[in-house]
Amino acid sequence: SWLYDFYNLLGAGCVKKVKGRPLFKGRVKKVLYGRENLRRDVVLIVRYPNVHRFKKMLETRFFQWITVLRLLAVKKFTFGFFNLMANRQSGSTAPRHAENKRFAVHFFRGNRDCPADISRLAGQFGARIFLCGQLSALLISSSPEKKESRIPCLMETAVILEADTPGQLEDMFN
């Protein structure tokens, strides 16, 4: 939605100020496998240098103000801290104009051996791992009344696969 895009536009400066950088952003166009109720409209993955910088960003008045835009724009918000297990290139980001590439986001339960196994499987379909990470911590929200609640996280492992055609990814999940 335009409201979420506006939030991202305003939030980009906050992320940059704490030396964070976006690794991936994409709109979900189709569910290849899984339950529709787990679908998200947008996937955004940002790398922060450490949790202290992320916390510093959260504590600024400006970021707290623009978070209201995200709350209004996003109905199903999920969040988690992930350690990178595999990355196409250190520091790489999705091409700004990626019309010639297709990406699939897959959440699942896994372990440290997953990237090698997924890479072999993806290679059989002409796809490759763009990014793979494993959940390392959850985010807890606190209300003014000091009531804590966990912000939902879909799964403990996430992989973003990259391919040249949608068919390569669809064949992999069929």
Tab-separated table of N, CA and C in Angstrom:
chain	number	residue	atom	x	y	z
A	1	SER	N	0.834	-1.185	0.000
A	1	SER	CA	0.000	0.000	0.000
A	1	SER	C	0.878	1.247	0.000
A	2	TRP	N	0.327	2.349	-0.391
A	2	TRP	CA	1.087	3.599	-0.434
A	2	TRP	C	1.535	4.015	0.964
A	3	LEU	N	0.735	3.667	1.977
A	3	LEU	CA	1.075	4.041	3.342
A	3	LEU	C	2.333	3.296	3.819
A	4	TYR	N	2.415	2.002	3.476
A	4	TYR	CA	3.603	1.224	3.843
A	4	TYR	C	4.823	1.728	3.072
A	5	ASP	N	4.633	2.068	1.802
A	5	ASP	CA	5.739	2.616	1.013
A	5	ASP	C	6.227	3.934	1.610
A	6	PHE	N	5.289	4.760	2.084
A	6	PHE	CA	5.642	6.033	2.718
A	6	PHE	C	6.420	5.778	4.013
A	7	TYR	N	5.979	4.796	4.799
A	7	TYR	CA	6.694	4.400	6.020
A	7	TYR	C	8.129	3.987	5.675
A	8	ASN	N	8.288	3.167	4.630
A	8	ASN	CA	9.627	2.737	4.222
A	8	ASN	C	10.491	3.911	3.784
A	9	LEU	N	9.900	4.836	3.065
A	9	LEU	CA	10.636	6.012	2.612
A	9	LEU	C	11.158	6.803	3.808
A	10	LEU	N	10.300	7.027	4.793
A	10	LEU	CA	10.708	7.763	5.991
A	10	LEU	C	11.671	6.947	6.863
A	11	GLY	N	11.430	5.643	6.943
A	11	GLY	CA	12.256	4.790	7.794
A	11	GLY	C	13.642	4.517	7.240
A	12	ALA	N	13.813	4.659	5.937
A	12	ALA	CA	15.114	4.376	5.324
A	12	ALA	C	16.222	5.228	5.932
A	13	GLY	N	15.921	6.483	6.221
A	13	GLY	CA	16.911	7.356	6.839
A	13	GLY	C	17.283	6.900	8.242
A	14	CYS	N	16.293	6.411	8.975
A	14	CYS	CA	16.550	5.905	10.335
A	14	CYS	C	17.463	4.689	10.288
A	15	VAL	N	17.187	3.800	9.350
A	15	VAL	CA	17.990	2.582	9.196
A	15	VAL	C	19.422	2.949	8.822
A	16	LYS	N	19.557	3.864	7.867
A	16	LYS	CA	20.880	4.281	7.403
A	16	LYS	C	21.676	4.956	8.523
A	17	LYS	N	20.987	5.735	9.340
A	17	LYS	CA	21.637	6.471	10.427
A	17	LYS	C	22.316	5.530	11.435
A	18	VAL	N	21.729	4.335	11.649
A	18	VAL	CA	22.331	3.371	12.589
A	18	VAL	C	23.186	2.345	11.853
A	19	LYS	N	23.476	2.640	10.573
A	19	LYS	CA	24.336	1.807	9.721
A	19	LYS	C	23.699	0.465	9.342
A	20	GLY	N	22.354	0.420	9.361
A	20	GLY	CA	21.651	-0.752	8.852
A	20	GLY	C	21.550	-0.634	7.338
A	21	ARG	N	21.285	-1.763	6.673
A	21	ARG	CA	21.095	-1.710	5.221
A	21	ARG	C	20.128	-2.798	4.779
A	22	PRO	N	19.278	-2.455	3.841
A	22	PRO	CA	18.333	-3.459	3.341
A	22	PRO	C	19.066	-4.526	2.529
A	23	LEU	N	18.744	-5.786	2.801
A	23	LEU	CA	19.292	-6.885	2.017
A	23	LEU	C	18.309	-7.349	0.955
A	24	PHE	N	17.013	-7.203	1.271
A	24	PHE	CA	16.001	-7.688	0.328
A	24	PHE	C	14.666	-7.033	0.631
A	25	LYS	N	13.952	-6.662	-0.433
A	25	LYS	CA	12.570	-6.217	-0.311
A	25	LYS	C	11.839	-6.686	-1.555
A	26	GLY	N	10.700	-7.297	-1.346
A	26	GLY	CA	9.911	-7.752	-2.481
A	26	GLY	C	8.446	-7.887	-2.121
A	27	ARG	N	7.606	-7.681	-3.103
A	27	ARG	CA	6.164	-7.881	-2.935
A	27	ARG	C	5.829	-9.314	-3.311
A	28	VAL	N	4.995	-9.954	-2.503
A	28	VAL	CA	4.592	-11.333	-2.751
A	28	VAL	C	3.487	-11.323	-3.805
A	29	LYS	N	3.722	-12.041	-4.891
A	29	LYS	CA	2.733	-12.080	-5.974
A	29	LYS	C	1.938	-13.372	-6.001
A	30	LYS	N	2.526	-14.442	-5.440
A	30	LYS	CA	1.888	-15.749	-5.548
A	30	LYS	C	2.402	-16.662	-4.439
A	31	VAL	N	1.515	-17.488	-3.881
A	31	VAL	CA	1.921	-18.506	-2.917
A	31	VAL	C	2.134	-19.796	-3.705
A	32	LEU	N	3.378	-20.302	-3.675
A	32	LEU	CA	3.691	-21.526	-4.405
A	32	LEU	C	3.355	-22.768	-3.601
A	33	TYR	N	3.486	-22.653	-2.283
A	33	TYR	CA	3.303	-23.810	-1.420
A	33	TYR	C	2.971	-23.304	-0.026
A	34	GLY	N	2.062	-23.960	0.641
A	34	GLY	CA	1.765	-23.585	2.021
A	34	GLY	C	0.389	-22.971	2.172
A	35	ARG	N	0.124	-22.581	3.397
A	35	ARG	CA	-1.194	-22.034	3.732
A	35	ARG	C	-1.284	-20.553	3.377
A	36	GLU	N	-2.383	-20.192	2.781
A	36	GLU	CA	-2.613	-18.807	2.359
A	36	GLU	C	-2.632	-17.856	3.563
A	37	ASN	N	-3.058	-18.335	4.728
A	37	ASN	CA	-3.132	-17.451	5.895
A	37	ASN	C	-1.746	-17.039	6.416
A	38	LEU	N	-0.690	-17.710	5.965
A	38	LEU	CA	0.670	-17.326	6.343
A	38	LEU	C	1.285	-16.348	5.344
A	39	ARG	N	0.563	-16.064	4.284
A	39	ARG	CA	1.056	-15.166	3.242
A	39	ARG	C	1.256	-13.756	3.799
A	40	ARG	N	2.311	-13.131	3.372
A	40	ARG	CA	2.570	-11.732	3.665
A	40	ARG	C	2.615	-10.995	2.340
A	41	ASP	N	2.207	-9.734	2.331
A	41	ASP	CA	2.194	-8.961	1.084
A	41	ASP	C	3.585	-8.472	0.694
A	42	VAL	N	4.399	-8.151	1.698
A	42	VAL	CA	5.739	-7.623	1.456
A	42	VAL	C	6.716	-8.331	2.381
A	43	VAL	N	7.898	-8.618	1.863
A	43	VAL	CA	8.977	-9.172	2.679
A	43	VAL	C	10.107	-8.154	2.657
A	44	LEU	N	10.542	-7.733	3.830
A	44	LEU	CA	11.645	-6.784	3.956
A	44	LEU	C	12.664	-7.376	4.920
A	45	ILE	N	13.905	-7.472	4.463
A	45	ILE	CA	14.981	-7.988	5.305
A	45	ILE	C	16.054	-6.908	5.384
A	46	VAL	N	16.343	-6.479	6.618
A	46	VAL	CA	17.318	-5.425	6.864
A	46	VAL	C	18.415	-5.987	7.755
A	47	ARG	N	19.649	-5.655	7.427
A	47	ARG	CA	20.781	-6.079	8.256
A	47	ARG	C	21.231	-4.888	9.107
A	48	TYR	N	21.287	-5.115	10.427
A	48	TYR	CA	21.779	-4.104	11.359
A	48	TYR	C	23.125	-4.572	11.892
A	49	PRO	N	24.051	-3.642	12.180
A	49	PRO	CA	25.371	-4.062	12.652
A	49	PRO	C	25.317	-4.819	13.980
A	50	ASN	N	24.358	-4.440	14.838
A	50	ASN	CA	24.185	-5.148	16.107
A	50	ASN	C	22.845	-4.750	16.712
A	51	VAL	N	22.446	-5.444	17.749
A	51	VAL	CA	21.145	-5.210	18.373
A	51	VAL	C	21.086	-3.840	19.051
A	52	HIS	N	22.229	-3.345	19.507
A	52	HIS	CA	22.252	-2.042	20.185
A	52	HIS	C	21.903	-0.908	19.216
A	53	ARG	N	22.400	-1.002	17.992
A	53	ARG	CA	22.072	0.021	16.984
A	53	ARG	C	20.580	-0.046	16.625
A	54	PHE	N	20.060	-1.276	16.507
A	54	PHE	CA	18.639	-1.449	16.204
A	54	PHE	C	17.799	-0.838	17.325
A	55	LYS	N	18.166	-1.126	18.570
A	55	LYS	CA	17.439	-0.597	19.733
A	55	LYS	C	17.520	0.931	19.761
A	56	LYS	N	18.679	1.477	19.429
A	56	LYS	CA	18.846	2.927	19.380
A	56	LYS	C	17.861	3.539	18.378
A	57	MET	N	17.695	2.894	17.234
A	57	MET	CA	16.756	3.375	16.230
A	57	MET	C	15.325	3.337	16.769
A	58	LEU	N	14.953	2.230	17.413
A	58	LEU	CA	13.604	2.094	17.958
A	58	LEU	C	13.283	3.164	18.994
A	59	GLU	N	14.288	3.633	19.701
A	59	GLU	CA	14.072	4.577	20.785
A	59	GLU	C	13.953	6.026	20.331
A	60	THR	N	14.238	6.316	19.065
A	60	THR	CA	14.122	7.708	18.604
A	60	THR	C	12.656	8.097	18.452
A	61	ARG	N	12.375	9.336	18.780
A	61	ARG	CA	10.994	9.842	18.665
A	61	ARG	C	10.492	9.759	17.229
A	62	PHE	N	11.352	10.092	16.260
A	62	PHE	CA	10.933	10.076	14.866
A	62	PHE	C	10.518	8.663	14.444
A	63	PHE	N	11.326	7.660	14.789
A	63	PHE	CA	10.974	6.289	14.395
A	63	PHE	C	9.693	5.842	15.093
A	64	GLN	N	9.523	6.211	16.341
A	64	GLN	CA	8.291	5.867	17.047
A	64	GLN	C	7.083	6.513	16.369
A	65	TRP	N	7.258	7.723	15.887
A	65	TRP	CA	6.172	8.411	15.188
A	65	TRP	C	5.832	7.716	13.872
A	66	ILE	N	6.849	7.383	13.071
A	66	ILE	CA	6.541	6.768	11.770
A	66	ILE	C	6.059	5.324	11.914
A	67	THR	N	6.346	4.692	13.043
A	67	THR	CA	5.850	3.335	13.278
A	67	THR	C	4.323	3.302	13.258
A	68	VAL	N	3.702	4.400	13.610
A	68	VAL	CA	2.241	4.495	13.539
A	68	VAL	C	1.770	4.242	12.106
A	69	LEU	N	2.523	4.725	11.131
A	69	LEU	CA	2.173	4.485	9.719
A	69	LEU	C	2.209	2.984	9.404
A	70	ARG	N	3.244	2.301	9.901
A	70	ARG	CA	3.339	0.854	9.673
A	70	ARG	C	2.178	0.124	10.336
A	71	LEU	N	1.837	0.533	11.541
A	71	LEU	CA	0.728	-0.103	12.251
A	71	LEU	C	-0.588	0.066	11.503
A	72	LEU	N	-0.770	1.210	10.877
A	72	LEU	CA	-1.984	1.454	10.094
A	72	LEU	C	-1.969	0.691	8.764
A	73	ALA	N	-0.784	0.517	8.190
A	73	ALA	CA	-0.672	-0.077	6.850
A	73	ALA	C	-0.580	-1.598	6.854
A	74	VAL	N	-0.024	-2.187	7.909
A	74	VAL	CA	0.268	-3.622	7.907
A	74	VAL	C	-0.646	-4.343	8.894
A	75	LYS	N	-1.418	-5.283	8.388
A	75	LYS	CA	-2.341	-6.042	9.245
A	75	LYS	C	-1.657	-7.247	9.889
A	76	LYS	N	-0.818	-7.949	9.137
A	76	LYS	CA	-0.116	-9.132	9.655
A	76	LYS	C	1.377	-8.844	9.651
A	77	PHE	N	1.879	-8.369	10.772
A	77	PHE	CA	3.295	-8.021	10.892
A	77	PHE	C	4.010	-9.131	11.640
A	78	THR	N	5.080	-9.638	11.067
A	78	THR	CA	5.905	-10.635	11.749
A	78	THR	C	7.343	-10.141	11.741
A	79	PHE	N	8.108	-10.576	12.731
A	79	PHE	CA	9.443	-10.032	12.901
A	79	PHE	C	10.319	-11.048	13.608
A	80	GLY	N	11.580	-11.075	13.264
A	80	GLY	CA	12.541	-11.900	13.974
A	80	GLY	C	13.952	-11.439	13.682
A	81	PHE	N	14.868	-11.746	14.583
A	81	PHE	CA	16.286	-11.502	14.356
A	81	PHE	C	16.889	-12.789	13.818
A	82	PHE	N	17.587	-12.698	12.690
A	82	PHE	CA	18.178	-13.873	12.056
A	82	PHE	C	19.678	-13.720	11.927
A	83	ASN	N	20.402	-14.828	12.096
A	83	ASN	CA	21.816	-14.882	11.753
A	83	ASN	C	21.911	-15.393	10.329
A	84	LEU	N	22.710	-14.716	9.507
A	84	LEU	CA	22.883	-15.170	8.128
A	84	LEU	C	23.651	-16.481	8.116
A	85	MET	N	23.127	-17.444	7.362
A	85	MET	CA	23.796	-18.733	7.195
A	85	MET	C	24.400	-18.834	5.801
A	86	ALA	N	23.806	-18.151	4.845
A	86	ALA	CA	24.299	-18.153	3.468
A	86	ALA	C	23.855	-16.856	2.817
A	87	ASN	N	24.716	-16.317	1.988
A	87	ASN	CA	24.428	-15.073	1.295
A	87	ASN	C	25.105	-15.158	-0.065
A	88	ARG	N	24.390	-14.806	-1.123
A	88	ARG	CA	24.932	-14.901	-2.484
A	88	ARG	C	26.285	-14.230	-2.566
A	89	GLN	N	26.374	-13.028	-2.085
A	89	GLN	CA	27.640	-12.310	-1.993
A	89	GLN	C	27.570	-11.497	-0.721
A	90	SER	N	28.650	-11.440	-0.012
A	90	SER	CA	28.647	-10.642	1.208
A	90	SER	C	28.299	-9.205	0.870
A	91	GLY	N	27.254	-8.690	1.527
A	91	GLY	CA	26.855	-7.314	1.301
A	91	GLY	C	26.012	-7.103	0.060
A	92	SER	N	25.638	-8.166	-0.639
A	92	SER	CA	24.857	-7.971	-1.867
A	92	SER	C	23.428	-7.587	-1.535
A	93	THR	N	22.791	-6.923	-2.457
A	93	THR	CA	21.386	-6.595	-2.316
A	93	THR	C	20.681	-6.974	-3.598
A	94	ALA	N	19.379	-7.128	-3.512
A	94	ALA	CA	18.609	-7.443	-4.708
A	94	ALA	C	18.780	-6.303	-5.702
A	95	PRO	N	18.917	-6.610	-6.978
A	95	PRO	CA	19.068	-5.547	-7.973
A	95	PRO	C	17.892	-4.576	-7.896
A	96	ARG	N	18.154	-3.298	-8.064
A	96	ARG	CA	17.085	-2.306	-8.015
A	96	ARG	C	16.014	-2.597	-9.051
A	97	HIS	N	16.411	-3.000	-10.236
A	97	HIS	CA	15.461	-3.330	-11.295
A	97	HIS	C	15.618	-4.813	-11.596
A	98	ALA	N	14.909	-5.621	-10.821
A	98	ALA	CA	15.084	-7.070	-10.901
A	98	ALA	C	14.020	-7.728	-11.769
A	99	GLU	N	13.551	-7.015	-12.812
A	99	GLU	CA	12.527	-7.603	-13.677
A	99	GLU	C	13.013	-8.905	-14.305
A	100	ASN	N	14.324	-9.024	-14.470
A	100	ASN	CA	14.877	-10.213	-15.100
A	100	ASN	C	15.142	-11.340	-14.097
A	101	LYS	N	14.842	-11.129	-12.821
A	101	LYS	CA	15.026	-12.162	-11.792
A	101	LYS	C	13.715	-12.399	-11.071
A	102	ARG	N	13.563	-13.602	-10.552
A	102	ARG	CA	12.398	-13.957	-9.746
A	102	ARG	C	12.916	-14.505	-8.426
A	103	PHE	N	12.164	-14.238	-7.344
A	103	PHE	CA	12.587	-14.664	-6.017
A	103	PHE	C	11.463	-15.434	-5.348
A	104	ALA	N	11.830	-16.431	-4.553
A	104	ALA	CA	10.877	-17.177	-3.734
A	104	ALA	C	11.362	-17.094	-2.290
A	105	VAL	N	10.443	-16.835	-1.376
A	105	VAL	CA	10.755	-16.782	0.049
A	105	VAL	C	10.135	-18.009	0.685
A	106	HIS	N	10.935	-18.753	1.426
A	106	HIS	CA	10.455	-19.993	2.041
A	106	HIS	C	10.833	-19.982	3.521
A	107	PHE	N	9.841	-20.172	4.392
A	107	PHE	CA	10.058	-20.267	5.837
A	107	PHE	C	9.869	-21.716	6.252
A	108	PHE	N	10.731	-22.222	7.129
A	108	PHE	CA	10.643	-23.625	7.530
A	108	PHE	C	11.458	-23.860	8.801
A	109	ARG	N	11.326	-25.051	9.346
A	109	ARG	CA	12.176	-25.463	10.470
A	109	ARG	C	13.412	-26.129	9.881
A	110	GLY	N	14.582	-25.735	10.369
A	110	GLY	CA	15.796	-26.297	9.794
A	110	GLY	C	16.969	-26.157	10.736
A	111	ASN	N	18.143	-26.539	10.242
A	111	ASN	CA	19.358	-26.441	11.039
A	111	ASN	C	20.494	-25.890	10.181
A	112	ARG	N	21.685	-25.886	10.696
A	112	ARG	CA	22.850	-25.306	10.013
A	112	ARG	C	23.204	-26.005	8.697
A	113	ASP	N	22.762	-27.245	8.499
A	113	ASP	CA	23.068	-27.961	7.258
A	113	ASP	C	22.143	-27.565	6.110
A	114	CYS	N	21.091	-26.832	6.410
A	114	CYS	CA	20.084	-26.499	5.400
A	114	CYS	C	20.620	-25.795	4.163
A	115	PRO	N	21.470	-24.770	4.293
A	115	PRO	CA	21.897	-24.073	3.077
A	115	PRO	C	22.529	-24.991	2.028
A	116	ALA	N	23.368	-25.909	2.446
A	116	ALA	CA	24.006	-26.812	1.482
A	116	ALA	C	22.973	-27.706	0.812
A	117	ASP	N	22.040	-28.246	1.601
A	117	ASP	CA	21.000	-29.112	1.036
A	117	ASP	C	20.088	-28.336	0.090
A	118	ILE	N	19.683	-27.143	0.499
A	118	ILE	CA	18.798	-26.329	-0.339
A	118	ILE	C	19.524	-25.885	-1.604
A	119	SER	N	20.777	-25.555	-1.483
A	119	SER	CA	21.557	-25.127	-2.644
A	119	SER	C	21.632	-26.239	-3.683
A	120	ARG	N	21.859	-27.472	-3.234
A	120	ARG	CA	21.899	-28.621	-4.175
A	120	ARG	C	20.551	-28.805	-4.849
A	121	LEU	N	19.475	-28.750	-4.068
A	121	LEU	CA	18.136	-28.918	-4.621
A	121	LEU	C	17.807	-27.788	-5.595
A	122	ALA	N	18.071	-26.556	-5.195
A	122	ALA	CA	17.774	-25.403	-6.056
A	122	ALA	C	18.544	-25.498	-7.368
A	123	GLY	N	19.797	-25.921	-7.297
A	123	GLY	CA	20.627	-26.045	-8.496
A	123	GLY	C	20.034	-26.991	-9.528
A	124	GLN	N	19.320	-28.010	-9.071
A	124	GLN	CA	18.683	-28.959	-9.992
A	124	GLN	C	17.586	-28.282	-10.810
A	125	PHE	N	17.078	-27.152	-10.336
A	125	PHE	CA	16.003	-26.436	-11.029
A	125	PHE	C	16.485	-25.111	-11.618
A	126	GLY	N	17.795	-24.890	-11.603
A	126	GLY	CA	18.344	-23.654	-12.147
A	126	GLY	C	18.188	-22.460	-11.228
A	127	ALA	N	17.920	-22.702	-9.958
A	127	ALA	CA	17.772	-21.624	-8.975
A	127	ALA	C	18.992	-21.619	-8.057
A	128	ARG	N	19.121	-20.581	-7.243
A	128	ARG	CA	20.239	-20.478	-6.313
A	128	ARG	C	19.782	-19.722	-5.062
A	129	ILE	N	20.523	-19.895	-3.980
A	129	ILE	CA	20.207	-19.180	-2.739
A	129	ILE	C	20.668	-17.730	-2.874
A	130	PHE	N	19.759	-16.819	-2.623
A	130	PHE	CA	20.122	-15.402	-2.538
A	130	PHE	C	20.524	-15.069	-1.107
A	131	LEU	N	19.763	-15.620	-0.140
A	131	LEU	CA	20.001	-15.336	1.260
A	131	LEU	C	19.347	-16.434	2.099
A	132	CYS	N	19.995	-16.841	3.178
A	132	CYS	CA	19.418	-17.830	4.083
A	132	CYS	C	19.803	-17.437	5.501
A	133	GLY	N	18.838	-17.488	6.421
A	133	GLY	CA	19.117	-17.115	7.799
A	133	GLY	C	18.335	-17.950	8.783
A	134	GLN	N	18.854	-18.014	9.998
A	134	GLN	CA	18.211	-18.773	11.061
A	134	GLN	C	17.877	-17.842	12.221
A	135	LEU	N	16.679	-18.006	12.770
A	135	LEU	CA	16.197	-17.165	13.859
A	135	LEU	C	17.164	-17.234	15.039
A	136	SER	N	17.527	-16.049	15.557
A	136	SER	CA	18.439	-16.024	16.702
A	136	SER	C	17.800	-15.376	17.930
A	137	ALA	N	16.749	-14.569	17.730
A	137	ALA	CA	16.069	-13.927	18.856
A	137	ALA	C	14.710	-13.428	18.394
A	138	LEU	N	13.822	-13.254	19.335
A	138	LEU	CA	12.491	-12.717	19.050
A	138	LEU	C	12.401	-11.301	19.584
A	139	LEU	N	11.453	-10.551	19.086
A	139	LEU	CA	11.244	-9.186	19.540
A	139	LEU	C	10.027	-9.163	20.461
A	140	ILE	N	10.184	-8.530	21.591
A	140	ILE	CA	9.107	-8.396	22.565
A	140	ILE	C	8.672	-6.931	22.592
A	141	SER	N	7.373	-6.727	22.545
A	141	SER	CA	6.803	-5.384	22.598
A	141	SER	C	6.274	-5.139	24.004
A	142	SER	N	6.397	-3.895	24.451
A	142	SER	CA	5.921	-3.554	25.787
A	142	SER	C	4.954	-2.382	25.677
A	143	SER	N	3.822	-2.509	26.333
A	143	SER	CA	2.821	-1.437	26.323
A	143	SER	C	3.125	-0.466	27.453
A	144	PRO	N	2.471	0.710	27.451
A	144	PRO	CA	2.691	1.674	28.553
A	144	PRO	C	2.392	1.078	29.931
A	145	GLU	N	1.495	0.092	29.973
A	145	GLU	CA	1.171	-0.547	31.256
A	145	GLU	C	2.192	-1.621	31.628
A	146	LYS	N	3.302	-1.692	30.859
A	146	LYS	CA	4.386	-2.672	31.079
A	146	LYS	C	3.960	-4.102	30.776
A	147	LYS	N	2.903	-4.264	29.990
A	147	LYS	CA	2.483	-5.599	29.570
A	147	LYS	C	3.298	-5.995	28.344
A	148	GLU	N	3.986	-7.130	28.434
A	148	GLU	CA	4.842	-7.578	27.331
A	148	GLU	C	4.105	-8.549	26.429
A	149	SER	N	4.387	-8.456	25.126
A	149	SER	CA	3.847	-9.422	24.172
A	149	SER	C	4.876	-9.641	23.077
A	150	ARG	N	4.945	-10.873	22.609
A	150	ARG	CA	5.916	-11.224	21.574
A	150	ARG	C	5.360	-10.850	20.203
A	151	ILE	N	6.185	-10.216	19.388
A	151	ILE	CA	5.790	-9.929	18.010
A	151	ILE	C	5.971	-11.225	17.232
A	152	PRO	N	4.949	-11.677	16.508
A	152	PRO	CA	5.011	-12.980	15.845
A	152	PRO	C	6.173	-13.111	14.858
A	153	CYS	N	6.681	-14.318	14.746
A	153	CYS	CA	7.706	-14.676	13.773
A	153	CYS	C	7.232	-15.945	13.076
A	154	LEU	N	7.297	-15.988	11.748
A	154	LEU	CA	6.723	-17.118	11.013
A	154	LEU	C	7.428	-18.444	11.279
A	155	MET	N	8.718	-18.495	11.151
A	155	MET	CA	9.442	-19.761	11.297
A	155	MET	C	10.870	-19.506	11.724
A	156	GLU	N	11.559	-20.549	12.068
A	156	GLU	CA	12.907	-20.380	12.571
A	156	GLU	C	13.975	-20.270	11.490
A	157	THR	N	13.683	-20.656	10.267
A	157	THR	CA	14.656	-20.543	9.185
A	157	THR	C	13.970	-19.934	7.966
A	158	ALA	N	14.671	-19.048	7.277
A	158	ALA	CA	14.129	-18.421	6.069
A	158	ALA	C	15.178	-18.488	4.968
A	159	VAL	N	14.721	-18.777	3.762
A	159	VAL	CA	15.619	-18.780	2.606
A	159	VAL	C	14.946	-17.992	1.484
A	160	ILE	N	15.735	-17.196	0.802
A	160	ILE	CA	15.255	-16.507	-0.393
A	160	ILE	C	16.004	-17.125	-1.563
A	161	LEU	N	15.230	-17.697	-2.474
A	161	LEU	CA	15.800	-18.329	-3.666
A	161	LEU	C	15.669	-17.382	-4.843
A	162	GLU	N	16.643	-17.402	-5.733
A	162	GLU	CA	16.668	-16.534	-6.903
A	162	GLU	C	16.730	-17.407	-8.155
A	163	ALA	N	15.981	-17.018	-9.174
A	163	ALA	CA	15.992	-17.745	-10.445
A	163	ALA	C	15.753	-16.754	-11.579
A	164	ASP	N	16.008	-17.210	-12.798
A	164	ASP	CA	15.806	-16.353	-13.968
A	164	ASP	C	14.365	-16.341	-14.442
A	165	THR	N	13.626	-17.427	-14.158
A	165	THR	CA	12.232	-17.498	-14.611
A	165	THR	C	11.342	-17.974	-13.470
A	166	PRO	N	10.066	-17.595	-13.493
A	166	PRO	CA	9.144	-18.083	-12.461
A	166	PRO	C	9.002	-19.604	-12.513
A	167	GLY	N	9.081	-20.183	-13.696
A	167	GLY	CA	8.923	-21.636	-13.847
A	167	GLY	C	9.959	-22.431	-13.079
A	168	GLN	N	11.185	-21.932	-12.997
A	168	GLN	CA	12.234	-22.638	-12.253
A	168	GLN	C	11.843	-22.767	-10.768
A	169	LEU	N	11.283	-21.718	-10.209
A	169	LEU	CA	10.872	-21.749	-8.806
A	169	LEU	C	9.603	-22.569	-8.631
A	170	GLU	N	8.654	-22.415	-9.544
A	170	GLU	CA	7.407	-23.179	-9.435
A	170	GLU	C	7.692	-24.684	-9.530
A	171	ASP	N	8.567	-25.101	-10.440
A	171	ASP	CA	8.919	-26.524	-10.559
A	171	ASP	C	9.539	-27.054	-9.286
A	172	MET	N	10.324	-26.233	-8.624
A	172	MET	CA	10.983	-26.659	-7.389
A	172	MET	C	9.983	-26.949	-6.285
A	173	PHE	N	8.894	-26.200	-6.231
A	173	PHE	CA	7.915	-26.360	-5.156
A	173	PHE	C	6.756	-27.284	-5.537
A	174	ASN	N	6.693	-27.717	-6.770
A	174	ASN	CA	5.625	-28.635	-7.189
A	174	ASN	C	6.030	-30.081	-7.042
